[in-house]
mmCIF file of C-alpha atoms in Angstrom:
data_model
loop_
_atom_site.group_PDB
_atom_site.id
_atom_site.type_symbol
_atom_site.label_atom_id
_atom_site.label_comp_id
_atom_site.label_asym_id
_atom_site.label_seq_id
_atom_site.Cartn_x
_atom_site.Cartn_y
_atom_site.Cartn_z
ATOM 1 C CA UNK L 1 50.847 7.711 -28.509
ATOM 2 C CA UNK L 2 54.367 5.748 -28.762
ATOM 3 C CA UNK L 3 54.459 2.723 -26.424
ATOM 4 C CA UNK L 4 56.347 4.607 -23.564
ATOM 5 C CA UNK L 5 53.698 3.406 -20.635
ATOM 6 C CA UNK L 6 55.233 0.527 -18.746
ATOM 7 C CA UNK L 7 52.463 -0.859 -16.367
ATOM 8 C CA UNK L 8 51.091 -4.284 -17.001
ATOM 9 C CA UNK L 9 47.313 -2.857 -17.677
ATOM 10 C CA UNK L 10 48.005 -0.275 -20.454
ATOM 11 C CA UNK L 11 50.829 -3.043 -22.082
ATOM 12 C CA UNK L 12 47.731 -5.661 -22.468
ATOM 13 C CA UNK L 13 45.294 -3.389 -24.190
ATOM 14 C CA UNK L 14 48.188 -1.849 -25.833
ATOM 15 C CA UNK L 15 49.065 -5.697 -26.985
ATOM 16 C CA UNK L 16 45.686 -6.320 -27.683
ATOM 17 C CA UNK L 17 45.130 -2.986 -29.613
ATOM 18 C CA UNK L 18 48.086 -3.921 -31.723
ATOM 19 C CA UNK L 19 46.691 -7.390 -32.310
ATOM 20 C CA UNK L 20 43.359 -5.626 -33.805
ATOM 21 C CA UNK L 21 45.263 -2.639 -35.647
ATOM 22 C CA UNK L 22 45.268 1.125 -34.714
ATOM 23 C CA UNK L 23 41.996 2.634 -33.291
ATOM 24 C CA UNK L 24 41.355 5.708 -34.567
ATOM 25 C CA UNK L 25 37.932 7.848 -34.611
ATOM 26 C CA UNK L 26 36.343 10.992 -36.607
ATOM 27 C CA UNK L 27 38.534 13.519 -37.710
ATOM 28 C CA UNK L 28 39.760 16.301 -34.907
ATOM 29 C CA UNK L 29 40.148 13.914 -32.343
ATOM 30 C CA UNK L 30 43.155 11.682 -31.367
ATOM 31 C CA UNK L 31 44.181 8.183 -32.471
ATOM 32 C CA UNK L 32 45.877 5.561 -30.358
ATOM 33 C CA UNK L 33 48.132 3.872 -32.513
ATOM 34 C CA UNK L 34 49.967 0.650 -31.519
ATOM 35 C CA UNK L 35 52.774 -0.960 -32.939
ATOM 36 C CA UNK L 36 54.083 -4.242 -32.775
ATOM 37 C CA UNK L 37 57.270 -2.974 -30.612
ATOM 38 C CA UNK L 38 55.438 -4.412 -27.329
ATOM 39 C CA UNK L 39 55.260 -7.680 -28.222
ATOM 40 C CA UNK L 40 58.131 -8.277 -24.338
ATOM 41 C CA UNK L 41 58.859 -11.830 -23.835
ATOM 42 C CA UNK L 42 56.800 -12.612 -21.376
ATOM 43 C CA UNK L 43 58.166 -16.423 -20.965
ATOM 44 C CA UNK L 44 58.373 -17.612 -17.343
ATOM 45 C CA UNK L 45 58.851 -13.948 -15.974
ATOM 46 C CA UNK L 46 57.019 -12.589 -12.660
ATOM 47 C CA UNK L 47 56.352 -9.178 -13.834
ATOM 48 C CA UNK L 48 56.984 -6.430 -11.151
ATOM 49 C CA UNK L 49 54.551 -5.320 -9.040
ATOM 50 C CA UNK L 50 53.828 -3.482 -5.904
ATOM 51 C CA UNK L 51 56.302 -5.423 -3.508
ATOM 52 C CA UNK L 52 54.045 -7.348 -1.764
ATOM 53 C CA UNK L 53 54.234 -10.788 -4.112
ATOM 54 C CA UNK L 54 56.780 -13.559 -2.709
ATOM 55 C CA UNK L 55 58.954 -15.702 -4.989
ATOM 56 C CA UNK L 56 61.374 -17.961 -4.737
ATOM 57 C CA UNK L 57 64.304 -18.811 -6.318
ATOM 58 C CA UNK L 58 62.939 -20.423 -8.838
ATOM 59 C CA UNK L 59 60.260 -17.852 -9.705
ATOM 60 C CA UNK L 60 61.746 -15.232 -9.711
ATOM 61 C CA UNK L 61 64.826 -16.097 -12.518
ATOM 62 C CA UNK L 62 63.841 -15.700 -15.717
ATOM 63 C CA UNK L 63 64.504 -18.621 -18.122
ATOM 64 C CA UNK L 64 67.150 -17.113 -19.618
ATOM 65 C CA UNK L 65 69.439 -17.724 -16.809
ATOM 66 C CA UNK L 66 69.063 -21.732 -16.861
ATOM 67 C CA UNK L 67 72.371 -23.279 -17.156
ATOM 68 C CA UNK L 68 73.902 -19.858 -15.275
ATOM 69 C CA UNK L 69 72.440 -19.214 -12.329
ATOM 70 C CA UNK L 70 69.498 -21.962 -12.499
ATOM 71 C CA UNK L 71 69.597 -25.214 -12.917
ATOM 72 C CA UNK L 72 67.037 -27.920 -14.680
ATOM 73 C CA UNK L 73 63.668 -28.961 -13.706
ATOM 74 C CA UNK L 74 63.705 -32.146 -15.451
ATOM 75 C CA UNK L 75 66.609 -33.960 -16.090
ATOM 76 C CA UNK L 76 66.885 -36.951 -19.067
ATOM 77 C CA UNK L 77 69.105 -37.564 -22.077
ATOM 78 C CA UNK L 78 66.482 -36.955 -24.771
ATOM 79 C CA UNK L 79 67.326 -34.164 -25.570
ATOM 80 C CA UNK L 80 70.745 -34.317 -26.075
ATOM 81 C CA UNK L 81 72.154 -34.496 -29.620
ATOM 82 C CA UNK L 82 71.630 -37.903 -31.149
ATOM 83 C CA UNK L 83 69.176 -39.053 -28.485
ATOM 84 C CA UNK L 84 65.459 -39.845 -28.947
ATOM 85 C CA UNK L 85 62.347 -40.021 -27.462
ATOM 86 C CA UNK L 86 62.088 -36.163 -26.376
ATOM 87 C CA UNK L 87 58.762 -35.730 -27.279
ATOM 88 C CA UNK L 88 57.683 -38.682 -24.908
ATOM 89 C CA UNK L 89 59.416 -37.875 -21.955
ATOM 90 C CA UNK L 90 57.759 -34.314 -21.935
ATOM 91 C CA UNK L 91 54.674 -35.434 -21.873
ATOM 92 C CA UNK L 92 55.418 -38.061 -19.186
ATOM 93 C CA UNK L 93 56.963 -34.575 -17.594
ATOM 94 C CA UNK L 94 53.945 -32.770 -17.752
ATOM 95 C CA UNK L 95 51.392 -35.540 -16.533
ATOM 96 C CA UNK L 96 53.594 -36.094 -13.576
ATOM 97 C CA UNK L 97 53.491 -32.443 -12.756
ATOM 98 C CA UNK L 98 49.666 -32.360 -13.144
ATOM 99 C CA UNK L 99 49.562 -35.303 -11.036
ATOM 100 C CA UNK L 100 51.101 -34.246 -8.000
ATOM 101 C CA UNK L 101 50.132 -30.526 -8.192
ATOM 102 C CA UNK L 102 46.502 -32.714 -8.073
ATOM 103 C CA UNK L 103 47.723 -35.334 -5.202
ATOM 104 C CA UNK L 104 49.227 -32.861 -2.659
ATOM 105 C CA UNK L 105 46.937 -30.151 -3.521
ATOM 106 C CA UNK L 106 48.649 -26.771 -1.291
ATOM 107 C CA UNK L 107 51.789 -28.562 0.276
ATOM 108 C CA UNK L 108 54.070 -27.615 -3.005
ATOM 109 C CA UNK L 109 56.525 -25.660 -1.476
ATOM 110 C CA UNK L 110 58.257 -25.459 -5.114
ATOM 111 C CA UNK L 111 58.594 -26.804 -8.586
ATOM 112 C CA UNK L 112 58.688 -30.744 -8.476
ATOM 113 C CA UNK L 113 62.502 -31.777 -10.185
ATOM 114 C CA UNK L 114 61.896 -35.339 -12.221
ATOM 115 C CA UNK L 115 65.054 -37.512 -12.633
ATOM 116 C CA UNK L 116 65.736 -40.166 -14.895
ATOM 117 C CA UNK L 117 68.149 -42.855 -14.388
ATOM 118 C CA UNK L 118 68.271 -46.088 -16.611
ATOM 119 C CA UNK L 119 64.732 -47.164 -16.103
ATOM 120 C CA UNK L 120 63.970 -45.582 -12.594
ATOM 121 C CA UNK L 121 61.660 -42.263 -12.455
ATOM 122 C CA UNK L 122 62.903 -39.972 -9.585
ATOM 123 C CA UNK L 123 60.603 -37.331 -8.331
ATOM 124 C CA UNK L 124 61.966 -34.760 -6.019
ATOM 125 C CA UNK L 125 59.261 -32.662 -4.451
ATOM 126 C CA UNK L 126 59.449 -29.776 -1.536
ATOM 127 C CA UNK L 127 56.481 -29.953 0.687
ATOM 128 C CA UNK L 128 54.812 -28.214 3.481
ATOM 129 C CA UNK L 129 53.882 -29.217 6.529
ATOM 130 C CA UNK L 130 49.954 -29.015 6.095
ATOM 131 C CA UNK L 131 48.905 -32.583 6.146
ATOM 132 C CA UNK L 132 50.061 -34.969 9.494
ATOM 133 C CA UNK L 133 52.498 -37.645 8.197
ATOM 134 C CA UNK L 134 50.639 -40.486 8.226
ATOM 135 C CA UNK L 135 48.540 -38.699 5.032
ATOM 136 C CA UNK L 136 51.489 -38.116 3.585
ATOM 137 C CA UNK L 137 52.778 -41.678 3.536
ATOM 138 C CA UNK L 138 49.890 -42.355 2.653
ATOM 139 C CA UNK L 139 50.024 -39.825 -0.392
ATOM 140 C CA UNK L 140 53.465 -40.898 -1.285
ATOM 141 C CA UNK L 141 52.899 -44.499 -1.508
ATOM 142 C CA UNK L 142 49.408 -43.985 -3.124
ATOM 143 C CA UNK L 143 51.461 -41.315 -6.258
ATOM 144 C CA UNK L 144 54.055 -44.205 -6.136
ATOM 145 C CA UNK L 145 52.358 -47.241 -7.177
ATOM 146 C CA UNK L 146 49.737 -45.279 -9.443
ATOM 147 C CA UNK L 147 52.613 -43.839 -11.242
ATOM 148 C CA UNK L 148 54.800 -46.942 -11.486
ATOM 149 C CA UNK L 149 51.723 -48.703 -12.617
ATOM 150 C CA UNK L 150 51.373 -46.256 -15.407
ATOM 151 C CA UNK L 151 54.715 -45.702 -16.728
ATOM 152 C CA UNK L 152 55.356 -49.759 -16.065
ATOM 153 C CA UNK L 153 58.828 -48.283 -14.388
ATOM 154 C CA UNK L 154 59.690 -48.170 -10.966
ATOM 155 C CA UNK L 155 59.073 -44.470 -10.000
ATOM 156 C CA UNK L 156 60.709 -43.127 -6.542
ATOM 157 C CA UNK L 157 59.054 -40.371 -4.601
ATOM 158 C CA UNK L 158 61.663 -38.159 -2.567
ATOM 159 C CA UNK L 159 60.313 -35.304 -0.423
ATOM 160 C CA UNK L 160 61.371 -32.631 2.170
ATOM 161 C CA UNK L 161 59.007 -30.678 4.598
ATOM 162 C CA UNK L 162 59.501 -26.716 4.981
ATOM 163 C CA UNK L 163 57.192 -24.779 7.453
ATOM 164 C CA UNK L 164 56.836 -22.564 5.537
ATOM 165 C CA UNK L 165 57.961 -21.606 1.084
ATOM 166 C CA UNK L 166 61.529 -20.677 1.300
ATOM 167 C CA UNK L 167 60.990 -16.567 -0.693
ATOM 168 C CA UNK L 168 63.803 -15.454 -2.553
ATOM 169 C CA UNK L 169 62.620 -12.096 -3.133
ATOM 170 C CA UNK L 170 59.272 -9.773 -3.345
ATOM 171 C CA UNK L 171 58.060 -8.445 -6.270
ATOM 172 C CA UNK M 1 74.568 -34.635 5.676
ATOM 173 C CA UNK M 2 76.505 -36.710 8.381
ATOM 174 C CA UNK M 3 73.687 -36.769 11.244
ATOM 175 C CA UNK M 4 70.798 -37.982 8.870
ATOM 176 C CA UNK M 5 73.586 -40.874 7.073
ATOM 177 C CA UNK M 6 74.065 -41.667 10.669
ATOM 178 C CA UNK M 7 70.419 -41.442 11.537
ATOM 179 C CA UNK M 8 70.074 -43.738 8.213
ATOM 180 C CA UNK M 9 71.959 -46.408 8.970
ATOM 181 C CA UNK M 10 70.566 -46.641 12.334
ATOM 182 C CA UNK M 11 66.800 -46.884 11.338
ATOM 183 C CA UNK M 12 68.036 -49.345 8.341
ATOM 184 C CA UNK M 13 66.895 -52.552 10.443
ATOM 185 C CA UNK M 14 63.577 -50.728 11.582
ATOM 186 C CA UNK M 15 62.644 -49.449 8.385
ATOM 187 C CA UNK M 16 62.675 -53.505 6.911
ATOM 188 C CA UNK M 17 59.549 -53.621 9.502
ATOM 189 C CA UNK M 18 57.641 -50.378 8.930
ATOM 190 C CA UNK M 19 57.977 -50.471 5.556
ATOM 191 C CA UNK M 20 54.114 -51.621 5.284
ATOM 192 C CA UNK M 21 53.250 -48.716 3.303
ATOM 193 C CA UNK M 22 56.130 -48.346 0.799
ATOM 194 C CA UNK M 23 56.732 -51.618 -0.712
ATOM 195 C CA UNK M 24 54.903 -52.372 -3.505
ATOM 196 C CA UNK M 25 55.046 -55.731 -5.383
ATOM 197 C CA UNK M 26 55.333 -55.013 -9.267
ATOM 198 C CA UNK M 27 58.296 -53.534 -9.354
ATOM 199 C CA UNK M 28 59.852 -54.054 -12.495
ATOM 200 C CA UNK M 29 63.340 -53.344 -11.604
ATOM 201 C CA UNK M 30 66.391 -54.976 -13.439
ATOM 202 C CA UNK M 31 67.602 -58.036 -12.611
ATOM 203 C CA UNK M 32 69.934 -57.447 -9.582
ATOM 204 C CA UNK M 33 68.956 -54.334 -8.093
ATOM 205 C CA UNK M 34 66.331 -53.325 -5.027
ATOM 206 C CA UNK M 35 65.885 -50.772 -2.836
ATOM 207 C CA UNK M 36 64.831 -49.711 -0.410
ATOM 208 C CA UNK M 37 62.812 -46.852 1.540
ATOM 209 C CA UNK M 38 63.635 -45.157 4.418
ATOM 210 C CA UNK M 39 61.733 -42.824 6.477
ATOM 211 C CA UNK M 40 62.709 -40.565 9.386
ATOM 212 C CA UNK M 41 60.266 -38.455 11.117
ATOM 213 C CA UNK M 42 61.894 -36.105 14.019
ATOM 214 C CA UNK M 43 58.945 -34.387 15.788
ATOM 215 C CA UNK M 44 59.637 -31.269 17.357
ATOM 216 C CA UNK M 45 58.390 -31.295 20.770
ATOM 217 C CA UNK M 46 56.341 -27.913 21.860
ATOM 218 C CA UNK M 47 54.286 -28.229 18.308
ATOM 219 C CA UNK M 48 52.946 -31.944 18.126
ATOM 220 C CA UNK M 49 50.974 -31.203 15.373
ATOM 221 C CA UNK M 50 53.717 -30.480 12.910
ATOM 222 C CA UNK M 51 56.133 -32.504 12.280
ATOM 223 C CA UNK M 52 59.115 -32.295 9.437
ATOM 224 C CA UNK M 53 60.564 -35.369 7.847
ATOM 225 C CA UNK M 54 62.132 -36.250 4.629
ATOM 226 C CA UNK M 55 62.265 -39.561 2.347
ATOM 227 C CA UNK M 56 65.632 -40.801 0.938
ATOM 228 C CA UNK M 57 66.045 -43.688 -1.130
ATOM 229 C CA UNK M 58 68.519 -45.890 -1.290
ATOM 230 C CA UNK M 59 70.015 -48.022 -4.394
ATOM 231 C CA UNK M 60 71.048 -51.783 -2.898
ATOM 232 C CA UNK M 61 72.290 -54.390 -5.502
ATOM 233 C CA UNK M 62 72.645 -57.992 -4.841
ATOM 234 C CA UNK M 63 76.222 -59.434 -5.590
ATOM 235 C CA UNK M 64 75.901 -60.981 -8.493
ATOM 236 C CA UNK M 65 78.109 -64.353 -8.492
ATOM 237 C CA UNK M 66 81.400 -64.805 -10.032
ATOM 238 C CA UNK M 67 81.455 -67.431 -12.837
ATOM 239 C CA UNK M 68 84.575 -69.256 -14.027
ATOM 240 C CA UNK M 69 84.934 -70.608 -17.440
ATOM 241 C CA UNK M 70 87.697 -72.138 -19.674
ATOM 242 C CA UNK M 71 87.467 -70.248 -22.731
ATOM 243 C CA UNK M 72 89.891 -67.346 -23.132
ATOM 244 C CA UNK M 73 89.187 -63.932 -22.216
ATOM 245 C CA UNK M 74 89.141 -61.467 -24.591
ATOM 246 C CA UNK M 75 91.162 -58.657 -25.478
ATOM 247 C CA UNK M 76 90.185 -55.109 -26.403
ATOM 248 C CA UNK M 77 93.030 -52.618 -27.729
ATOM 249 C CA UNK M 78 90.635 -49.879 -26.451
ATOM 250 C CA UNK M 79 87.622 -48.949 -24.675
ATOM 251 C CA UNK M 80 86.456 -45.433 -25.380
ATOM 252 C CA UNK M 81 83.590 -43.681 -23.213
ATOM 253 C CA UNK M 82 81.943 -41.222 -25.274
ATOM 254 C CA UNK M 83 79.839 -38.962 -22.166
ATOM 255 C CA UNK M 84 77.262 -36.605 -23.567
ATOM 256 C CA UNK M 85 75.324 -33.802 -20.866
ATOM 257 C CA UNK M 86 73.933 -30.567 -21.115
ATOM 258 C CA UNK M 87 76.092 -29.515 -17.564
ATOM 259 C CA UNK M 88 79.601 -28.959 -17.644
ATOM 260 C CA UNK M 89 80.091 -28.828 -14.316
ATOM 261 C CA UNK M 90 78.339 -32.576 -13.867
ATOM 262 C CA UNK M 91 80.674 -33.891 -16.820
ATOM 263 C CA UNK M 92 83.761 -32.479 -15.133
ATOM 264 C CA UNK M 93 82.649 -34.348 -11.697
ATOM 265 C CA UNK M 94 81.501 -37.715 -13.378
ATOM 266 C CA UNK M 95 85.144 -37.428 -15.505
ATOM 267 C CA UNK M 96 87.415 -37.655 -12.136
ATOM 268 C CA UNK M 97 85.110 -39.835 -10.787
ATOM 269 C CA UNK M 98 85.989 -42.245 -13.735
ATOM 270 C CA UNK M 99 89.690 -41.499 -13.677
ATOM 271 C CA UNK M 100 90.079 -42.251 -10.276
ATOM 272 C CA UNK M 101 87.956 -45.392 -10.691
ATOM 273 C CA UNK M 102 90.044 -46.430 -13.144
ATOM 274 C CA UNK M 103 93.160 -45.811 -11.332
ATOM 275 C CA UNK M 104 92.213 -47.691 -8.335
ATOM 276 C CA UNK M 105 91.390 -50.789 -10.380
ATOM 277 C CA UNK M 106 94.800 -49.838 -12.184
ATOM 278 C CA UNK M 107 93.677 -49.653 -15.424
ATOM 279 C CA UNK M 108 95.223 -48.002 -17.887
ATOM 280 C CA UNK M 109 94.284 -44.400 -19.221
ATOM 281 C CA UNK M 110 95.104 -43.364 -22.629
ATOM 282 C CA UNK M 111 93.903 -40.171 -22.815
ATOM 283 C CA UNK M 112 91.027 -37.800 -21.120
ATOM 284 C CA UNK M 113 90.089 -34.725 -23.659
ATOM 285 C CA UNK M 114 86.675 -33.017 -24.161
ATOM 286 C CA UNK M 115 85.476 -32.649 -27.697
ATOM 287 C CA UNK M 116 84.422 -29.188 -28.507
ATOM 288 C CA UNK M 117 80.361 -28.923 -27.886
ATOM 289 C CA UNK M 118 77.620 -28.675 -29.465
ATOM 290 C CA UNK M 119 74.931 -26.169 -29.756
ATOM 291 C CA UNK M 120 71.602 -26.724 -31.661
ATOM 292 C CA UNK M 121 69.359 -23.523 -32.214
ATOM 293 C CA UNK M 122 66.229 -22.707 -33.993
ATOM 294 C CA UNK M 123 64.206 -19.551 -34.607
ATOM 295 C CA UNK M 124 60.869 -19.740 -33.893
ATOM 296 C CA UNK M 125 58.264 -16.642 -34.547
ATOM 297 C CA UNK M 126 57.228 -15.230 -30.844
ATOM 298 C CA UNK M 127 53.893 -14.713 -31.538
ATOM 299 C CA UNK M 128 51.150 -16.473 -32.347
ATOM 300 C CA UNK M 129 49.190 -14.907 -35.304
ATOM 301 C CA UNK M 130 51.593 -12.498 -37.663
ATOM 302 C CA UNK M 131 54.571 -10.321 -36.457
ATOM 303 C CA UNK M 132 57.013 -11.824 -38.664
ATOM 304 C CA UNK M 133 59.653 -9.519 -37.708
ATOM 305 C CA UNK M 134 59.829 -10.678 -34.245
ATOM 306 C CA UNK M 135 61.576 -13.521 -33.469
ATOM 307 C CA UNK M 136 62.579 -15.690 -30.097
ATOM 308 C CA UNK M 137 65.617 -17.901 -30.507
ATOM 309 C CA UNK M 138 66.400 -21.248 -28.414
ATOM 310 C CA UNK M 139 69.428 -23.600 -28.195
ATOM 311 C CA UNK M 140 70.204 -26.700 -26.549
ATOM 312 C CA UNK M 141 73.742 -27.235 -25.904
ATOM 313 C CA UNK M 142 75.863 -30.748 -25.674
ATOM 314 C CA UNK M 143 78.660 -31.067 -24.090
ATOM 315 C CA UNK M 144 81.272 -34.079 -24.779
ATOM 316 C CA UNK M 145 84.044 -35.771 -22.554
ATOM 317 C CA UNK M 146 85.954 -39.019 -23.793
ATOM 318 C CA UNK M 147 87.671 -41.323 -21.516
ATOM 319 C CA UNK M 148 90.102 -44.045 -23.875
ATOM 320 C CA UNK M 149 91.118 -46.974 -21.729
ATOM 321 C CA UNK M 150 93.764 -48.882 -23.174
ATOM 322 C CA UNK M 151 94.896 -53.063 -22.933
ATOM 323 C CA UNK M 152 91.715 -54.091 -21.101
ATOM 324 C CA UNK M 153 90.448 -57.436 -20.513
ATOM 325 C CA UNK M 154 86.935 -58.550 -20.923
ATOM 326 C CA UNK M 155 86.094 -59.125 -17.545
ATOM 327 C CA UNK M 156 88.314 -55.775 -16.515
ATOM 328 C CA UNK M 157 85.886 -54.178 -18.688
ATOM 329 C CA UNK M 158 83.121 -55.433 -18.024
ATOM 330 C CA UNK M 159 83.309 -54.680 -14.131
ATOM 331 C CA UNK M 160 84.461 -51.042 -14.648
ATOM 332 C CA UNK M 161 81.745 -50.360 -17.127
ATOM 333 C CA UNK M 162 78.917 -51.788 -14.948
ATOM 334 C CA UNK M 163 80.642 -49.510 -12.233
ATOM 335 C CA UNK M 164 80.539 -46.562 -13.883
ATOM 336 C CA UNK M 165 77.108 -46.739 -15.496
ATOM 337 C CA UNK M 166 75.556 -47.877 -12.518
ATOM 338 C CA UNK M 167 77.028 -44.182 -11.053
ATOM 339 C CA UNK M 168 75.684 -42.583 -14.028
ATOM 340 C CA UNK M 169 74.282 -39.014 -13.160
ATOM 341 C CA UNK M 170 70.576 -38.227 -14.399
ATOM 342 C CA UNK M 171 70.630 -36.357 -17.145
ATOM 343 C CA UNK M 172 74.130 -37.899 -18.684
ATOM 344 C CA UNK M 173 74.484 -40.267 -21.784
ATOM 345 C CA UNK M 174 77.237 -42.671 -22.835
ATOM 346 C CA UNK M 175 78.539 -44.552 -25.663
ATOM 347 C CA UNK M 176 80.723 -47.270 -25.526
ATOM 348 C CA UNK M 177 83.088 -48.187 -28.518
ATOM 349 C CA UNK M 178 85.297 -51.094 -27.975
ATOM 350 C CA UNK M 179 87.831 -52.174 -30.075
ATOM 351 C CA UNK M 180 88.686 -56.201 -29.460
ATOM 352 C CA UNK M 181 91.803 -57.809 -30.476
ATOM 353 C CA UNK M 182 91.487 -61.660 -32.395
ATOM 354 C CA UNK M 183 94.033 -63.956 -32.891
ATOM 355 C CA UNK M 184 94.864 -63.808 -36.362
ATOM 356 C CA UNK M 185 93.215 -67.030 -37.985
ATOM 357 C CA UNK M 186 95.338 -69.947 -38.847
ATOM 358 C CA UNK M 187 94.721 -70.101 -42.459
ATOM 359 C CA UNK M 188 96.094 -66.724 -42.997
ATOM 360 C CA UNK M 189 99.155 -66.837 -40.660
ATOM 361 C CA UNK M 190 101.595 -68.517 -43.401
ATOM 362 C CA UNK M 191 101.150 -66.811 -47.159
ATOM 363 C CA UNK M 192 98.932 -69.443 -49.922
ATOM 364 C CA UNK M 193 102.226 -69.110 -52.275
ATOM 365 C CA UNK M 194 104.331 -71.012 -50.092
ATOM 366 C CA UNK M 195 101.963 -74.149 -49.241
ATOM 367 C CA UNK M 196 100.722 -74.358 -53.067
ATOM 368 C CA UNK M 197 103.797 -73.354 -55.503
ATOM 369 C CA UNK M 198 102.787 -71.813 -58.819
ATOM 370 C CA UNK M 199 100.741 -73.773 -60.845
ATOM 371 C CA UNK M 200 99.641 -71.584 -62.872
ATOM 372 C CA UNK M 201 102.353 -71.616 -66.136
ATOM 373 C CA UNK M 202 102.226 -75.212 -66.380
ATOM 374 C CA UNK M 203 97.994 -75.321 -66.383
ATOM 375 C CA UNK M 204 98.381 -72.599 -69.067
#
């Protein structure tokens, strides 16, 4: 059958038919053939569901729209033209995420948003009100010096509490 | 934004004593900058047990001292700013902020243009093991502004530029090109043939 089902289910074993080539049987009966039209870019996209799945903002624009209607995560020069050190500054990106993902485990509201200016490492981070605030000084000064320690470059933490994750939209 | 600047600059003097948890000693900051933290918690009153707050920081440099020397300042014909960002919108912003800057310190502009940008794309396959035929295509785009700053002096130059890089937005890069002016050197002011008549004929 042509690739004309649309629910997530059938489009992964549809995509993983196609990766392992048609499956067909004995003669008489029929043969589900894939083809490699269902290979959707599935980048950063919240696939629709039943309605009952909250976003926000940030979740729920695919990455197509940075630059338009979304703006950037991480912000440093190295990746503009004749700049270096891109490579380096990703990972750096990545490990910070991890880091406090790990450190405030549940109080993410949203995506963390890393600065760079000259040498100083700004992390901007929504939280939620789970922990009292003495924990979260605590937390903040703790991510602070570790970081600063590793990177050997002053690193600033700057957070906001929500009650509760601001939701764009359901999907 | 006005009520928590307000708030700010109220708990300045208190946050110099609670700031037990926040300062940390190896900082290694440039030379004549430090900042510091502040923290504001506002607790709302029927639910003690949570409370919202939100860290700021704030960039404080020392003044660094004015020096006076007897050599001659020097001269550049022109300064040009070369900004590089992947945001329009933030080169458009940091552009006036640099005219106006420049205008209050009355120096002069020579011109303000934006150099057509820059987009660098690759092709990369979308999947992982075979489908050649499908593709997924990225690009990273740089935008330009130049700012040309005409008859400057050294220490005019040297202010401003501190100025604006310090305001610098994340994400933004800059190149400097200045072009300095010399006083011509004496041995070249007056032409050789007039000093030293020609010689030449009568050593032939």
């Amino acid at each position: 059958m042509a690739a004309s089902l649309t629910s997530t289910g059938s489009a992964r074993l549809l995509g993983a038919l196609a990766r392992s080539g048609s499956l067909c049987s004995s003669s008489g009966s029929r043969a589900l053939h894939v083809t490699a039209v269902c290979c959707k870019n599935k980048a950063a996209r919240v696939r629709v569901g039943k309605g009952d799945k909250p976003l926000t903002y940030e979740q729920a624009l695919p990455p197509h729209h940075i630059g338009h209607r979304k703006g950037w995560l991480s912000q440093n020069t190295s990746n503009l033209k004749g700049e270096e050190g891109a490579a380096e500054r990703t990972i750096e990106d990545v490990f910070v995420r991890r880091f406090m993902f790990g450190t405030f485990h549940g109080c993410l509201a949203n995506e963390i948003v890393i600065k760079r200016r000259g040498n100083v490492l700004i992390v901007c981070a929504l939280m939620l009100q789970k922990l009292p605030p003495q924990k979260f000084y605590f937390l903040i000064g703790y991510s602070e010096s570790l970081l600063s320690h590793l990177y050997k470059c002053p690193v600033k933490l700057e957070v906001q509490t929500l009650q509760d994750k601001a939701v764009y939209k359901y999907l | 934004m006005a009520a928590p600047m307000a708030l700010r600059r109220e708990l300045f003097s208190l946050a110099r004593k609670i700031s037990g948890v926040s300062h940390l000693t190896p900082r290694a900051l440039g030379a004549c900058s430090s900042h510091r933290k502040c923290n504001i918690i506002r607790s709302h009153l029927p639910l003690a047990s949570s409370t919202s707050f939100h860290t700021a920081t704030l960039f404080l440099s020392t003044p660094s001292s004015i020096t006076v020397t007897e050599e001659p300042d020097t001269l550049f014909q022109k300064v040009s700013l070369l900004v590089k960002g992947h945001d329009r919108a933030v080169l458009d912003s940091y552009e006036f902020f640099a005219t106006m800057a420049a205008k209050e310190l009355g120096i002069n502009i020579n011109k303000v243009h934006e150099l057509p940008k820059d987009m660098e794309r690759f092709t990369l396959l979308k999947s992982v093991h075979i489908f050649k035929n499908h593709r997924v295509q990225y690009e990273m785009r740089t935008h330009y502004r130049c700012i040309e700053l005409s008859h400057i002096t050294g220490c005019t130059a040297q202010v401003y530029l501190e100025y604006i890089q310090r305001n610098l937005p994340e994400g933004v890069a800059m190149e400097v090109t200045k072009t300095a002016m010399e006083k011509v050197p004496d041995h070249i002011l007056e032409p050789m043939w007039e000093d030293h008549p020609i010689d030449d004929k009568s050593s032939q």
